[in-house]
Amino acid sequence: MITTNFIDNAKVMSKGQVTIPKDVRDILGINSGDRVTFIVENGTVRIVNTAVYAMELFQKNMSGEAKSAGLENEEDIENLVKEVRTE
């Protein structure tokens, strides 16, 4: 089993390219053709799976929106869907 806490390294090539180690790709769920996001904070870089990062940002930004729109339960949501569908 691969631990999620470890240190690995990679060599930077002449064009600035780095191969992300397989263990890191596995943990981040990164496959060939996927995109990664580099987040630079206070001189430290985090590499994250772009799709996962985008979903986390979306969820964070949407947190509490249903309640502020008056959607307290499933019935409220069903009523809103019916209302929108009749428009």
PDB file of N, CA and C in Angstrom:
ATOM      1  N   MET A   1       0.844  -1.192   0.000  1.00  0.00           N
ATOM      2  CA  MET A   1       0.000   0.000   0.000  1.00  0.00           C
ATOM      3  C   MET A   1       0.880   1.243   0.000  1.00  0.00           C
ATOM      4  N   ILE A   2       0.522   2.202  -0.812  1.00  0.00           N
ATOM      5  CA  ILE A   2       1.293   3.429  -0.927  1.00  0.00           C
ATOM      6  C   ILE A   2       0.822   4.416   0.131  1.00  0.00           C
ATOM      7  N   THR A   3       1.758   4.954   0.876  1.00  0.00           N
ATOM      8  CA  THR A   3       1.421   5.969   1.873  1.00  0.00           C
ATOM      9  C   THR A   3       1.239   7.311   1.177  1.00  0.00           C
ATOM     10  N   THR A   4       0.451   8.197   1.744  1.00  0.00           N
ATOM     11  CA  THR A   4       0.251   9.513   1.140  1.00  0.00           C
ATOM     12  C   THR A   4       1.235  10.536   1.694  1.00  0.00           C
ATOM     13  N   ASN A   5       2.056  10.158   2.644  1.00  0.00           N
ATOM     14  CA  ASN A   5       3.060  11.055   3.198  1.00  0.00           C
ATOM     15  C   ASN A   5       4.442  10.505   2.895  1.00  0.00           C
ATOM     16  N   PHE A   6       5.116  11.110   1.949  1.00  0.00           N
ATOM     17  CA  PHE A   6       6.460  10.691   1.613  1.00  0.00           C
ATOM     18  C   PHE A   6       7.154  11.803   0.847  1.00  0.00           C
ATOM     19  N   ILE A   7       8.431  11.656   0.652  1.00  0.00           N
ATOM     20  CA  ILE A   7       9.221  12.625  -0.107  1.00  0.00           C
ATOM     21  C   ILE A   7       9.791  11.908  -1.314  1.00  0.00           C
ATOM     22  N   ASP A   8       9.692  12.529  -2.456  1.00  0.00           N
ATOM     23  CA  ASP A   8      10.269  11.992  -3.680  1.00  0.00           C
ATOM     24  C   ASP A   8      10.898  13.168  -4.419  1.00  0.00           C
ATOM     25  N   ASN A   9      11.695  12.891  -5.401  1.00  0.00           N
ATOM     26  CA  ASN A   9      12.299  13.981  -6.153  1.00  0.00           C
ATOM     27  C   ASN A   9      12.397  13.602  -7.615  1.00  0.00           C
ATOM     28  N   ALA A  10      12.626  14.616  -8.443  1.00  0.00           N
ATOM     29  CA  ALA A  10      12.761  14.414  -9.881  1.00  0.00           C
ATOM     30  C   ALA A  10      13.730  15.459 -10.413  1.00  0.00           C
ATOM     31  N   LYS A  11      14.384  15.123 -11.479  1.00  0.00           N
ATOM     32  CA  LYS A  11      15.359  16.021 -12.104  1.00  0.00           C
ATOM     33  C   LYS A  11      14.643  16.957 -13.075  1.00  0.00           C
ATOM     34  N   VAL A  12      15.008  18.233 -13.052  1.00  0.00           N
ATOM     35  CA  VAL A  12      14.482  19.201 -13.996  1.00  0.00           C
ATOM     36  C   VAL A  12      15.348  19.145 -15.252  1.00  0.00           C
ATOM     37  N   MET A  13      14.709  18.920 -16.395  1.00  0.00           N
ATOM     38  CA  MET A  13      15.431  18.806 -17.657  1.00  0.00           C
ATOM     39  C   MET A  13      15.685  20.193 -18.242  1.00  0.00           C
ATOM     40  N   SER A  14      16.426  20.256 -19.335  1.00  0.00           N
ATOM     41  CA  SER A  14      16.859  21.534 -19.915  1.00  0.00           C
ATOM     42  C   SER A  14      15.695  22.449 -20.298  1.00  0.00           C
ATOM     43  N   LYS A  15      14.558  21.900 -20.674  1.00  0.00           N
ATOM     44  CA  LYS A  15      13.394  22.709 -21.053  1.00  0.00           C
ATOM     45  C   LYS A  15      12.451  22.946 -19.874  1.00  0.00           C
ATOM     46  N   GLY A  16      12.887  22.641 -18.664  1.00  0.00           N
ATOM     47  CA  GLY A  16      12.065  22.849 -17.477  1.00  0.00           C
ATOM     48  C   GLY A  16      11.079  21.725 -17.222  1.00  0.00           C
ATOM     49  N   GLN A  17      11.186  20.636 -17.959  1.00  0.00           N
ATOM     50  CA  GLN A  17      10.258  19.522 -17.793  1.00  0.00           C
ATOM     51  C   GLN A  17      10.690  18.622 -16.650  1.00  0.00           C
ATOM     52  N   VAL A  18       9.680  18.090 -15.954  1.00  0.00           N
ATOM     53  CA  VAL A  18       9.902  17.175 -14.841  1.00  0.00           C
ATOM     54  C   VAL A  18       8.940  16.004 -15.016  1.00  0.00           C
ATOM     55  N   THR A  19       9.430  14.809 -14.796  1.00  0.00           N
ATOM     56  CA  THR A  19       8.553  13.646 -14.800  1.00  0.00           C
ATOM     57  C   THR A  19       8.010  13.469 -13.391  1.00  0.00           C
ATOM     58  N   ILE A  20       6.693  13.449 -13.262  1.00  0.00           N
ATOM     59  CA  ILE A  20       6.075  13.253 -11.955  1.00  0.00           C
ATOM     60  C   ILE A  20       6.220  11.770 -11.610  1.00  0.00           C
ATOM     61  N   PRO A  21       6.840  11.462 -10.463  1.00  0.00           N
ATOM     62  CA  PRO A  21       7.032  10.057 -10.083  1.00  0.00           C
ATOM     63  C   PRO A  21       5.711   9.282 -10.055  1.00  0.00           C
ATOM     64  N   LYS A  22       5.781   8.010 -10.423  1.00  0.00           N
ATOM     65  CA  LYS A  22       4.587   7.158 -10.514  1.00  0.00           C
ATOM     66  C   LYS A  22       3.799   7.127  -9.210  1.00  0.00           C
ATOM     67  N   ASP A  23       4.464   7.000  -8.075  1.00  0.00           N
ATOM     68  CA  ASP A  23       3.749   6.971  -6.791  1.00  0.00           C
ATOM     69  C   ASP A  23       2.934   8.248  -6.589  1.00  0.00           C
ATOM     70  N   VAL A  24       3.493   9.389  -6.989  1.00  0.00           N
ATOM     71  CA  VAL A  24       2.788  10.665  -6.853  1.00  0.00           C
ATOM     72  C   VAL A  24       1.597  10.699  -7.804  1.00  0.00           C
ATOM     73  N   ARG A  25       1.796  10.272  -9.047  1.00  0.00           N
ATOM     74  CA  ARG A  25       0.692  10.230 -10.014  1.00  0.00           C
ATOM     75  C   ARG A  25      -0.429   9.335  -9.517  1.00  0.00           C
ATOM     76  N   ASP A  26      -0.067   8.194  -8.954  1.00  0.00           N
ATOM     77  CA  ASP A  26      -1.082   7.265  -8.443  1.00  0.00           C
ATOM     78  C   ASP A  26      -1.903   7.897  -7.324  1.00  0.00           C
ATOM     79  N   ILE A  27      -1.239   8.539  -6.395  1.00  0.00           N
ATOM     80  CA  ILE A  27      -1.938   9.149  -5.262  1.00  0.00           C
ATOM     81  C   ILE A  27      -2.841  10.291  -5.718  1.00  0.00           C
ATOM     82  N   LEU A  28      -2.381  11.075  -6.700  1.00  0.00           N
ATOM     83  CA  LEU A  28      -3.170  12.205  -7.181  1.00  0.00           C
ATOM     84  C   LEU A  28      -4.201  11.802  -8.230  1.00  0.00           C
ATOM     85  N   GLY A  29      -4.163  10.552  -8.663  1.00  0.00           N
ATOM     86  CA  GLY A  29      -5.103  10.099  -9.683  1.00  0.00           C
ATOM     87  C   GLY A  29      -4.831  10.717 -11.040  1.00  0.00           C
ATOM     88  N   ILE A  30      -3.559  10.937 -11.345  1.00  0.00           N
ATOM     89  CA  ILE A  30      -3.167  11.569 -12.607  1.00  0.00           C
ATOM     90  C   ILE A  30      -2.777  10.494 -13.609  1.00  0.00           C
ATOM     91  N   ASN A  31      -3.368  10.584 -14.804  1.00  0.00           N
ATOM     92  CA  ASN A  31      -3.076   9.661 -15.891  1.00  0.00           C
ATOM     93  C   ASN A  31      -2.546  10.438 -17.087  1.00  0.00           C
ATOM     94  N   SER A  32      -2.036   9.722 -18.048  1.00  0.00           N
ATOM     95  CA  SER A  32      -1.527  10.337 -19.267  1.00  0.00           C
ATOM     96  C   SER A  32      -2.611  11.214 -19.894  1.00  0.00           C
ATOM     97  N   GLY A  33      -2.263  12.434 -20.231  1.00  0.00           N
ATOM     98  CA  GLY A  33      -3.209  13.359 -20.842  1.00  0.00           C
ATOM     99  C   GLY A  33      -3.949  14.237 -19.854  1.00  0.00           C
ATOM    100  N   ASP A  34      -3.914  13.889 -18.563  1.00  0.00           N
ATOM    101  CA  ASP A  34      -4.561  14.722 -17.544  1.00  0.00           C
ATOM    102  C   ASP A  34      -3.779  16.015 -17.366  1.00  0.00           C
ATOM    103  N   ARG A  35      -4.428  16.978 -16.737  1.00  0.00           N
ATOM    104  CA  ARG A  35      -3.770  18.255 -16.454  1.00  0.00           C
ATOM    105  C   ARG A  35      -3.501  18.359 -14.950  1.00  0.00           C
ATOM    106  N   VAL A  36      -2.435  19.073 -14.616  1.00  0.00           N
ATOM    107  CA  VAL A  36      -2.117  19.351 -13.219  1.00  0.00           C
ATOM    108  C   VAL A  36      -2.080  20.857 -13.021  1.00  0.00           C
ATOM    109  N   THR A  37      -2.342  21.272 -11.803  1.00  0.00           N
ATOM    110  CA  THR A  37      -2.293  22.680 -11.430  1.00  0.00           C
ATOM    111  C   THR A  37      -1.169  22.874 -10.433  1.00  0.00           C
ATOM    112  N   PHE A  38      -0.377  23.923 -10.642  1.00  0.00           N
ATOM    113  CA  PHE A  38       0.707  24.268  -9.727  1.00  0.00           C
ATOM    114  C   PHE A  38       0.224  25.434  -8.871  1.00  0.00           C
ATOM    115  N   ILE A  39       0.226  25.246  -7.560  1.00  0.00           N
ATOM    116  CA  ILE A  39      -0.196  26.283  -6.628  1.00  0.00           C
ATOM    117  C   ILE A  39       1.039  26.713  -5.839  1.00  0.00           C
ATOM    118  N   VAL A  40       1.418  27.978  -5.990  1.00  0.00           N
ATOM    119  CA  VAL A  40       2.603  28.499  -5.321  1.00  0.00           C
ATOM    120  C   VAL A  40       2.150  29.352  -4.134  1.00  0.00           C
ATOM    121  N   GLU A  41       2.598  28.962  -2.935  1.00  0.00           N
ATOM    122  CA  GLU A  41       2.246  29.679  -1.713  1.00  0.00           C
ATOM    123  C   GLU A  41       3.483  29.799  -0.841  1.00  0.00           C
ATOM    124  N   ASN A  42       3.890  31.025  -0.571  1.00  0.00           N
ATOM    125  CA  ASN A  42       5.009  31.272   0.342  1.00  0.00           C
ATOM    126  C   ASN A  42       6.254  30.458  -0.009  1.00  0.00           C
ATOM    127  N   GLY A  43       6.608  30.426  -1.281  1.00  0.00           N
ATOM    128  CA  GLY A  43       7.807  29.736  -1.703  1.00  0.00           C
ATOM    129  C   GLY A  43       7.693  28.220  -1.780  1.00  0.00           C
ATOM    130  N   THR A  44       6.493  27.699  -1.607  1.00  0.00           N
ATOM    131  CA  THR A  44       6.256  26.267  -1.692  1.00  0.00           C
ATOM    132  C   THR A  44       5.300  26.006  -2.855  1.00  0.00           C
ATOM    133  N   VAL A  45       5.529  24.911  -3.573  1.00  0.00           N
ATOM    134  CA  VAL A  45       4.671  24.561  -4.704  1.00  0.00           C
ATOM    135  C   VAL A  45       3.912  23.283  -4.389  1.00  0.00           C
ATOM    136  N   ARG A  46       2.608  23.328  -4.638  1.00  0.00           N
ATOM    137  CA  ARG A  46       1.788  22.113  -4.548  1.00  0.00           C
ATOM    138  C   ARG A  46       1.357  21.763  -5.965  1.00  0.00           C
ATOM    139  N   ILE A  47       1.384  20.480  -6.286  1.00  0.00           N
ATOM    140  CA  ILE A  47       0.882  20.003  -7.569  1.00  0.00           C
ATOM    141  C   ILE A  47      -0.389  19.219  -7.272  1.00  0.00           C
ATOM    142  N   VAL A  48      -1.471  19.612  -7.939  1.00  0.00           N
ATOM    143  CA  VAL A  48      -2.744  18.948  -7.707  1.00  0.00           C
ATOM    144  C   VAL A  48      -3.370  18.551  -9.036  1.00  0.00           C
ATOM    145  N   ASN A  49      -4.212  17.542  -9.003  1.00  0.00           N
ATOM    146  CA  ASN A  49      -4.982  17.123 -10.163  1.00  0.00           C
ATOM    147  C   ASN A  49      -5.966  18.253 -10.474  1.00  0.00           C
ATOM    148  N   THR A  50      -5.893  18.819 -11.669  1.00  0.00           N
ATOM    149  CA  THR A  50      -6.708  19.980 -12.021  1.00  0.00           C
ATOM    150  C   THR A  50      -8.195  19.710 -11.883  1.00  0.00           C
ATOM    151  N   ALA A  51      -8.661  18.542 -12.313  1.00  0.00           N
ATOM    152  CA  ALA A  51     -10.091  18.223 -12.231  1.00  0.00           C
ATOM    153  C   ALA A  51     -10.553  18.161 -10.778  1.00  0.00           C
ATOM    154  N   VAL A  52      -9.760  17.550  -9.937  1.00  0.00           N
ATOM    155  CA  VAL A  52     -10.102  17.445  -8.517  1.00  0.00           C
ATOM    156  C   VAL A  52     -10.089  18.832  -7.873  1.00  0.00           C
ATOM    157  N   TYR A  53      -9.083  19.631  -8.190  1.00  0.00           N
ATOM    158  CA  TYR A  53      -8.952  20.979  -7.644  1.00  0.00           C
ATOM    159  C   TYR A  53     -10.143  21.853  -8.059  1.00  0.00           C
ATOM    160  N   ALA A  54     -10.538  21.764  -9.328  1.00  0.00           N
ATOM    161  CA  ALA A  54     -11.667  22.551  -9.816  1.00  0.00           C
ATOM    162  C   ALA A  54     -12.950  22.179  -9.074  1.00  0.00           C
ATOM    163  N   MET A  55     -13.153  20.884  -8.849  1.00  0.00           N
ATOM    164  CA  MET A  55     -14.348  20.438  -8.131  1.00  0.00           C
ATOM    165  C   MET A  55     -14.324  20.927  -6.678  1.00  0.00           C
ATOM    166  N   GLU A  56     -13.155  20.893  -6.040  1.00  0.00           N
ATOM    167  CA  GLU A  56     -13.046  21.380  -4.665  1.00  0.00           C
ATOM    168  C   GLU A  56     -13.376  22.867  -4.594  1.00  0.00           C
ATOM    169  N   LEU A  57     -12.867  23.661  -5.547  1.00  0.00           N
ATOM    170  CA  LEU A  57     -13.167  25.088  -5.576  1.00  0.00           C
ATOM    171  C   LEU A  57     -14.656  25.336  -5.794  1.00  0.00           C
ATOM    172  N   PHE A  58     -15.247  24.574  -6.710  1.00  0.00           N
ATOM    173  CA  PHE A  58     -16.670  24.703  -6.988  1.00  0.00           C
ATOM    174  C   PHE A  58     -17.493  24.412  -5.736  1.00  0.00           C
ATOM    175  N   GLN A  59     -17.176  23.308  -5.061  1.00  0.00           N
ATOM    176  CA  GLN A  59     -17.910  22.939  -3.850  1.00  0.00           C
ATOM    177  C   GLN A  59     -17.750  23.999  -2.770  1.00  0.00           C
ATOM    178  N   LYS A  60     -16.548  24.534  -2.633  1.00  0.00           N
ATOM    179  CA  LYS A  60     -16.295  25.566  -1.626  1.00  0.00           C
ATOM    180  C   LYS A  60     -17.112  26.821  -1.932  1.00  0.00           C
ATOM    181  N   ASN A  61     -17.135  27.211  -3.207  1.00  0.00           N
ATOM    182  CA  ASN A  61     -17.866  28.421  -3.595  1.00  0.00           C
ATOM    183  C   ASN A  61     -19.376  28.246  -3.521  1.00  0.00           C
ATOM    184  N   MET A  62     -19.859  27.025  -3.668  1.00  0.00           N
ATOM    185  CA  MET A  62     -21.299  26.772  -3.639  1.00  0.00           C
ATOM    186  C   MET A  62     -21.819  26.450  -2.240  1.00  0.00           C
ATOM    187  N   SER A  63     -20.936  26.281  -1.300  1.00  0.00           N
ATOM    188  CA  SER A  63     -21.329  25.929   0.054  1.00  0.00           C
ATOM    189  C   SER A  63     -22.314  26.954   0.619  1.00  0.00           C
ATOM    190  N   GLY A  64     -23.465  26.486   1.045  1.00  0.00           N
ATOM    191  CA  GLY A  64     -24.467  27.346   1.659  1.00  0.00           C
ATOM    192  C   GLY A  64     -25.418  28.018   0.679  1.00  0.00           C
ATOM    193  N   GLU A  65     -25.178  27.870  -0.620  1.00  0.00           N
ATOM    194  CA  GLU A  65     -26.016  28.546  -1.619  1.00  0.00           C
ATOM    195  C   GLU A  65     -27.452  28.010  -1.626  1.00  0.00           C
ATOM    196  N   ALA A  66     -27.620  26.700  -1.471  1.00  0.00           N
ATOM    197  CA  ALA A  66     -28.976  26.134  -1.480  1.00  0.00           C
ATOM    198  C   ALA A  66     -29.790  26.707  -0.329  1.00  0.00           C
ATOM    199  N   LYS A  67     -29.183  26.759   0.830  1.00  0.00           N
ATOM    200  CA  LYS A  67     -29.894  27.270   1.998  1.00  0.00           C
ATOM    201  C   LYS A  67     -30.245  28.748   1.818  1.00  0.00           C
ATOM    202  N   SER A  68     -29.308  29.526   1.270  1.00  0.00           N
ATOM    203  CA  SER A  68     -29.594  30.945   1.077  1.00  0.00           C
ATOM    204  C   SER A  68     -30.654  31.178   0.008  1.00  0.00           C
ATOM    205  N   ALA A  69     -30.862  30.187  -0.867  1.00  0.00           N
ATOM    206  CA  ALA A  69     -31.912  30.274  -1.883  1.00  0.00           C
ATOM    207  C   ALA A  69     -33.241  29.739  -1.356  1.00  0.00           C
ATOM    208  N   GLY A  70     -33.266  29.329  -0.093  1.00  0.00           N
ATOM    209  CA  GLY A  70     -34.504  28.843   0.512  1.00  0.00           C
ATOM    210  C   GLY A  70     -34.778  27.373   0.257  1.00  0.00           C
ATOM    211  N   LEU A  71     -33.752  26.637  -0.167  1.00  0.00           N
ATOM    212  CA  LEU A  71     -33.914  25.204  -0.417  1.00  0.00           C
ATOM    213  C   LEU A  71     -33.463  24.447   0.826  1.00  0.00           C
ATOM    214  N   GLU A  72     -34.437  24.072   1.642  1.00  0.00           N
ATOM    215  CA  GLU A  72     -34.138  23.443   2.922  1.00  0.00           C
ATOM    216  C   GLU A  72     -34.191  21.913   2.883  1.00  0.00           C
ATOM    217  N   ASN A  73     -34.949  21.360   1.911  1.00  0.00           N
ATOM    218  CA  ASN A  73     -35.114  19.909   1.864  1.00  0.00           C
ATOM    219  C   ASN A  73     -35.370  19.462   0.425  1.00  0.00           C
ATOM    220  N   GLU A  74     -35.535  18.156   0.234  1.00  0.00           N
ATOM    221  CA  GLU A  74     -35.747  17.611  -1.112  1.00  0.00           C
ATOM    222  C   GLU A  74     -37.033  18.133  -1.747  1.00  0.00           C
ATOM    223  N   GLU A  75     -38.044  18.315  -0.939  1.00  0.00           N
ATOM    224  CA  GLU A  75     -39.316  18.820  -1.470  1.00  0.00           C
ATOM    225  C   GLU A  75     -39.134  20.214  -2.069  1.00  0.00           C
ATOM    226  N   ASP A  76     -38.378  21.065  -1.398  1.00  0.00           N
ATOM    227  CA  ASP A  76     -38.096  22.403  -1.933  1.00  0.00           C
ATOM    228  C   ASP A  76     -37.384  22.314  -3.280  1.00  0.00           C
ATOM    229  N   ILE A  77     -36.445  21.396  -3.388  1.00  0.00           N
ATOM    230  CA  ILE A  77     -35.692  21.225  -4.631  1.00  0.00           C
ATOM    231  C   ILE A  77     -36.604  20.707  -5.735  1.00  0.00           C
ATOM    232  N   GLU A  78     -37.444  19.720  -5.413  1.00  0.00           N
ATOM    233  CA  GLU A  78     -38.389  19.176  -6.403  1.00  0.00           C
ATOM    234  C   GLU A  78     -39.340  20.261  -6.899  1.00  0.00           C
ATOM    235  N   ASN A  79     -39.816  21.096  -5.990  1.00  0.00           N
ATOM    236  CA  ASN A  79     -40.714  22.184  -6.380  1.00  0.00           C
ATOM    237  C   ASN A  79     -40.013  23.184  -7.289  1.00  0.00           C
ATOM    238  N   LEU A  80     -38.762  23.490  -7.005  1.00  0.00           N
ATOM    239  CA  LEU A  80     -37.996  24.408  -7.853  1.00  0.00           C
ATOM    240  C   LEU A  80     -37.796  23.823  -9.248  1.00  0.00           C
ATOM    241  N   VAL A  81     -37.461  22.529  -9.306  1.00  0.00           N
ATOM    242  CA  VAL A  81     -37.265  21.858 -10.602  1.00  0.00           C
ATOM    243  C   VAL A  81     -38.566  21.913 -11.399  1.00  0.00           C
ATOM    244  N   LYS A  82     -39.692  21.611 -10.780  1.00  0.00           N
ATOM    245  CA  LYS A  82     -40.994  21.652 -11.470  1.00  0.00           C
ATOM    246  C   LYS A  82     -41.289  23.061 -11.982  1.00  0.00           C
ATOM    247  N   GLU A  83     -40.990  24.053 -11.159  1.00  0.00           N
ATOM    248  CA  GLU A  83     -41.229  25.437 -11.530  1.00  0.00           C
ATOM    249  C   GLU A  83     -40.385  25.829 -12.742  1.00  0.00           C
ATOM    250  N   VAL A  84     -39.136  25.470 -12.723  1.00  0.00           N
ATOM    251  CA  VAL A  84     -38.231  25.811 -13.823  1.00  0.00           C
ATOM    252  C   VAL A  84     -38.642  25.094 -15.111  1.00  0.00           C
ATOM    253  N   ARG A  85     -39.066  23.849 -14.973  1.00  0.00           N
ATOM    254  CA  ARG A  85     -39.466  23.064 -16.157  1.00  0.00           C
ATOM    255  C   ARG A  85     -40.724  23.611 -16.826  1.00  0.00           C
ATOM    256  N   THR A  86     -41.588  24.282 -16.067  1.00  0.00           N
ATOM    257  CA  THR A  86     -42.820  24.820 -16.653  1.00  0.00           C
ATOM    258  C   THR A  86     -42.587  26.187 -17.303  1.00  0.00           C
ATOM    259  N   GLU A  87     -41.457  26.789 -17.079  1.00  0.00           N
ATOM    260  CA  GLU A  87     -41.171  28.114 -17.665  1.00  0.00           C
ATOM    261  C   GLU A  87     -40.821  28.017 -19.127  1.00  0.00           C
TER     262      GLU A  87
END
